[in-house]
Coordinates of C-alpha atoms in Angstrom, one line a residue:
M1 CA 0.0 -0.1 -0.1
N2 CA 2.8 2.4 0.9
G3 CA 4.6 1.7 -2.6
L4 CA 1.0 2.3 -4.6
F5 CA 0.8 5.8 -2.8
A6 CA 4.5 6.7 -2.1
N7 CA 4.1 10.1 -3.3
I8 CA 0.9 10.7 -1.6
V9 CA 0.9 13.7 0.9
W10 CA -2.5 13.3 2.6
G11 CA -2.0 16.9 4.2
D12 CA -1.6 18.7 0.9
I13 CA -4.3 16.2 -0.2
G14 CA -7.0 17.7 2.3
Q15 CA -5.6 21.1 1.8
A16 CA -6.3 20.8 -1.9
T17 CA -9.9 19.2 -1.4
L18 CA -10.5 22.0 1.0
D19 CA -9.7 24.5 -1.4
T20 CA -11.9 22.9 -4.2
L21 CA -14.8 23.1 -1.7
V22 CA -14.4 26.5 -0.6
M23 CA -14.1 27.6 -4.4
L24 CA -17.1 25.7 -5.4
G25 CA -19.4 26.8 -2.4
A26 CA -18.7 30.6 -3.1
S27 CA -18.7 30.5 -6.6
L28 CA -21.6 28.6 -6.9
A29 CA -23.6 30.9 -4.5
L30 CA -22.6 34.0 -6.4
T31 CA -23.4 32.0 -9.6
V32 CA -27.0 31.5 -8.3
A33 CA -27.3 34.9 -6.8
L34 CA -26.4 36.4 -10.5
G35 CA -27.7 33.8 -12.3
I36 CA -31.4 33.8 -11.3
P37 CA -32.0 37.5 -11.9
L38 CA -30.2 37.2 -15.3
G39 CA -32.5 34.4 -16.2
V40 CA -35.5 35.8 -15.0
L41 CA -35.2 39.1 -17.0
L42 CA -34.4 36.9 -20.2
F43 CA -37.7 35.0 -19.5
L44 CA -39.7 38.3 -18.9
T45 CA -38.2 40.3 -21.7
A46 CA -39.1 37.6 -24.3
D47 CA -41.8 37.6 -26.7
G48 CA -45.2 37.6 -25.2
Q49 CA -44.3 37.8 -21.6
L50 CA -44.9 40.2 -18.9
A51 CA -42.1 42.9 -19.7
Q52 CA -41.6 41.9 -23.7
S53 CA -38.9 43.8 -24.9
R54 CA -36.9 42.4 -28.0
G55 CA -34.2 44.6 -28.1
L56 CA -33.5 44.2 -24.6
N57 CA -34.0 40.2 -24.6
R58 CA -31.8 40.4 -27.8
L59 CA -29.0 42.5 -26.1
I60 CA -29.1 40.5 -22.9
G61 CA -29.1 37.3 -25.0
V62 CA -25.9 38.0 -27.2
L63 CA -23.9 39.0 -23.9
V64 CA -25.1 35.3 -22.3
N65 CA -23.9 33.6 -25.1
I66 CA -20.8 35.5 -25.8
L67 CA -19.8 34.5 -22.2
R68 CA -21.0 31.0 -22.6
S69 CA -18.5 30.7 -25.9
V70 CA -15.4 31.5 -24.3
P71 CA -13.5 28.3 -23.5
F72 CA -12.9 28.6 -19.8
V73 CA -9.0 28.4 -19.9
I74 CA -9.1 31.1 -22.1
L75 CA -11.7 33.3 -19.8
L76 CA -9.4 32.5 -17.3
I77 CA -6.4 34.8 -18.9
V78 CA -8.3 37.1 -20.2
M79 CA -9.9 37.8 -17.1
I80 CA -6.4 38.4 -15.2
P81 CA -6.4 42.1 -15.1
L82 CA -10.2 42.4 -13.7
T83 CA -9.4 39.6 -11.2
L84 CA -6.6 41.5 -9.8
L85 CA -8.5 44.6 -9.7
I86 CA -11.6 42.9 -7.6
M87 CA -9.5 40.4 -5.5
G88 CA -6.1 41.9 -5.7
T89 CA -4.5 38.9 -7.0
S90 CA -5.1 36.7 -9.7
L91 CA -3.2 33.2 -8.0
G92 CA -4.9 31.0 -5.4
V93 CA -8.4 30.5 -4.3
A94 CA -9.4 34.1 -4.6
G95 CA -8.1 34.5 -7.8
A96 CA -10.3 31.4 -9.0
I97 CA -13.6 33.0 -7.9
P98 CA -14.7 35.9 -10.3
P99 CA -13.8 33.5 -13.7
L100 CA -15.6 30.8 -12.3
V101 CA -18.9 33.2 -11.4
V102 CA -18.2 34.7 -15.0
G103 CA -18.0 31.4 -16.9
A104 CA -21.0 29.8 -14.8
A105 CA -23.4 32.5 -14.2
P106 CA -24.9 33.1 -17.9
F107 CA -24.6 29.1 -17.9
Y108 CA -27.1 29.1 -15.3
A109 CA -29.3 31.8 -16.4
R110 CA -30.2 29.8 -19.4
L111 CA -31.2 27.2 -17.1
V112 CA -33.0 29.5 -14.8
E113 CA -35.1 30.8 -18.4
G114 CA -35.7 27.4 -19.4
A115 CA -36.9 26.2 -15.8
L116 CA -39.3 29.6 -16.0
R117 CA -40.6 28.4 -19.7
E118 CA -41.8 25.1 -17.7
V119 CA -44.4 27.1 -15.5
P120 CA -48.0 26.7 -16.9
R121 CA -49.3 30.1 -18.5
V122 CA -52.4 29.6 -16.5
T123 CA -50.3 29.7 -13.2
I124 CA -49.2 33.3 -14.6
E125 CA -52.5 34.6 -15.7
A126 CA -54.2 33.4 -12.5
T127 CA -51.9 35.4 -10.3
Q128 CA -52.2 38.5 -12.6
A129 CA -56.2 38.0 -12.4
M130 CA -55.7 38.4 -8.4
G131 CA -54.0 41.9 -9.1
A132 CA -50.5 40.8 -8.5
S133 CA -47.6 43.0 -9.5
R134 CA -44.8 41.8 -12.1
L135 CA -42.3 41.5 -8.9
Q136 CA -45.0 39.4 -6.7
I137 CA -45.7 37.4 -10.2
V138 CA -42.1 36.6 -10.3
V139 CA -41.7 35.9 -6.4
K140 CA -45.0 34.2 -5.4
A141 CA -45.8 32.3 -8.7
L142 CA -43.0 31.8 -11.3
L143 CA -39.6 30.9 -8.9
P144 CA -41.8 28.6 -6.4
E145 CA -43.2 26.7 -9.4
A146 CA -40.0 26.7 -10.9
L147 CA -38.0 25.8 -7.9
P148 CA -37.4 22.1 -8.9
G149 CA -35.9 23.0 -12.2
L150 CA -33.9 26.0 -10.2
I151 CA -32.1 23.2 -8.1
S152 CA -31.7 21.0 -11.1
G153 CA -30.0 23.6 -13.1
A154 CA -28.0 24.5 -9.7
T155 CA -26.8 21.0 -9.6
V156 CA -25.6 20.8 -13.2
T157 CA -24.0 24.2 -12.6
A158 CA -22.1 22.9 -9.8
V159 CA -20.8 19.6 -11.4
A160 CA -19.7 22.0 -14.1
L161 CA -18.0 24.4 -11.7
V162 CA -16.0 21.1 -10.4
S163 CA -14.5 20.8 -13.9
F164 CA -14.2 24.6 -14.1
T165 CA -11.9 24.3 -10.9
A166 CA -9.7 21.5 -12.2
M167 CA -8.9 24.0 -15.0
A168 CA -8.4 26.9 -12.6
G169 CA -5.0 24.6 -11.5
V170 CA -3.6 25.8 -15.1
V171 CA -3.0 29.4 -13.7
G172 CA -2.4 28.0 -10.1
A173 CA -5.6 28.5 -8.5
G174 CA -5.0 26.1 -5.9
G175 CA -7.4 22.8 -5.4
L176 CA -7.6 19.2 -6.6
G177 CA -6.9 20.5 -10.2
D178 CA -3.8 22.4 -9.5
L179 CA -2.2 19.1 -7.3
A180 CA -3.1 17.0 -10.0
I181 CA -1.4 19.4 -13.1
R182 CA 1.7 20.3 -10.8
Y183 CA 2.4 16.3 -9.5
G184 CA 0.2 14.1 -11.5
Y185 CA 0.9 15.5 -14.9
Q186 CA 4.0 17.7 -14.5
R187 CA 6.1 15.4 -12.3
F188 CA 4.5 11.9 -13.7
Q189 CA 3.2 11.1 -10.1
T190 CA 0.7 8.6 -11.4
D191 CA -0.5 8.3 -7.9
V192 CA -1.4 11.6 -7.0
M193 CA -3.3 11.9 -10.4
L194 CA -5.5 8.8 -9.5
V195 CA -6.6 10.1 -5.8
T196 CA -7.1 13.7 -7.1
V197 CA -9.3 12.2 -10.1
A198 CA -11.1 9.6 -7.3
L199 CA -11.9 12.3 -5.0
M200 CA -13.3 14.8 -7.9
V201 CA -15.4 11.7 -9.0
L202 CA -16.7 11.5 -5.5
L203 CA -17.5 15.2 -5.1
V204 CA -19.6 15.1 -8.4
Q205 CA -21.6 11.9 -7.4
L206 CA -22.2 13.6 -4.1
L207 CA -23.4 16.6 -5.8
Q208 CA -25.7 14.9 -8.0
F209 CA -27.0 12.7 -5.4
A210 CA -27.8 15.8 -2.9
G211 CA -29.1 18.1 -5.9
D212 CA -31.8 15.2 -7.4
R213 CA -33.0 14.5 -3.8
L214 CA -33.3 18.4 -3.0
A215 CA -35.4 18.8 -6.4
R216 CA -37.5 15.7 -5.7
H217 CA -38.5 16.8 -2.6
F218 CA -39.6 20.1 -3.7
D219 CA -41.4 18.6 -6.9
H220 CA -45.3 18.2 -5.7
R221 CA -46.5 17.1 -9.3

């Protein structure tokens, strides 16, 4: 067993796992906080919706699509000046969070828009008939009805963020991805690579399991 894991420093593995969890938790929270309003705006300004505005909808849609189309590794590099301005560093966990959010928020916004489209039109019309304002319709009808879809979308986004945190290791962001690149790839330490990959697979499985359970809990159909 010692020979099999000769290059493993479990303290480093533990710290890298903690760094990955911090990056994931912080970036997911900010992604949801930005993605839900953006997705709601995309939905409301679409044709036939409560705040129809083709110009605004197309503008937001183009911006979202541009950000979604940029490969994350390139986004990491392009955002270095902005990351330095916001966080004071482009390295480590703090330096990874802004590009993680910018890369994931547009993706989640589209999932939010899709979840809102699944809400029956009759639900919106019934809420309007009771004299609800647009804000009340969103808060009391649209979001509660779409909650299972929002949770499922957040789960998909969280899984994507796990892979993003691994790619962030390319620019020294820390975490399991950084450990896999520096030791597993650059120093040919296969045991380090296998352990880091196994931990990331386990993390993805746990996220998917928890997300599915939570979505089913709020799905009353």
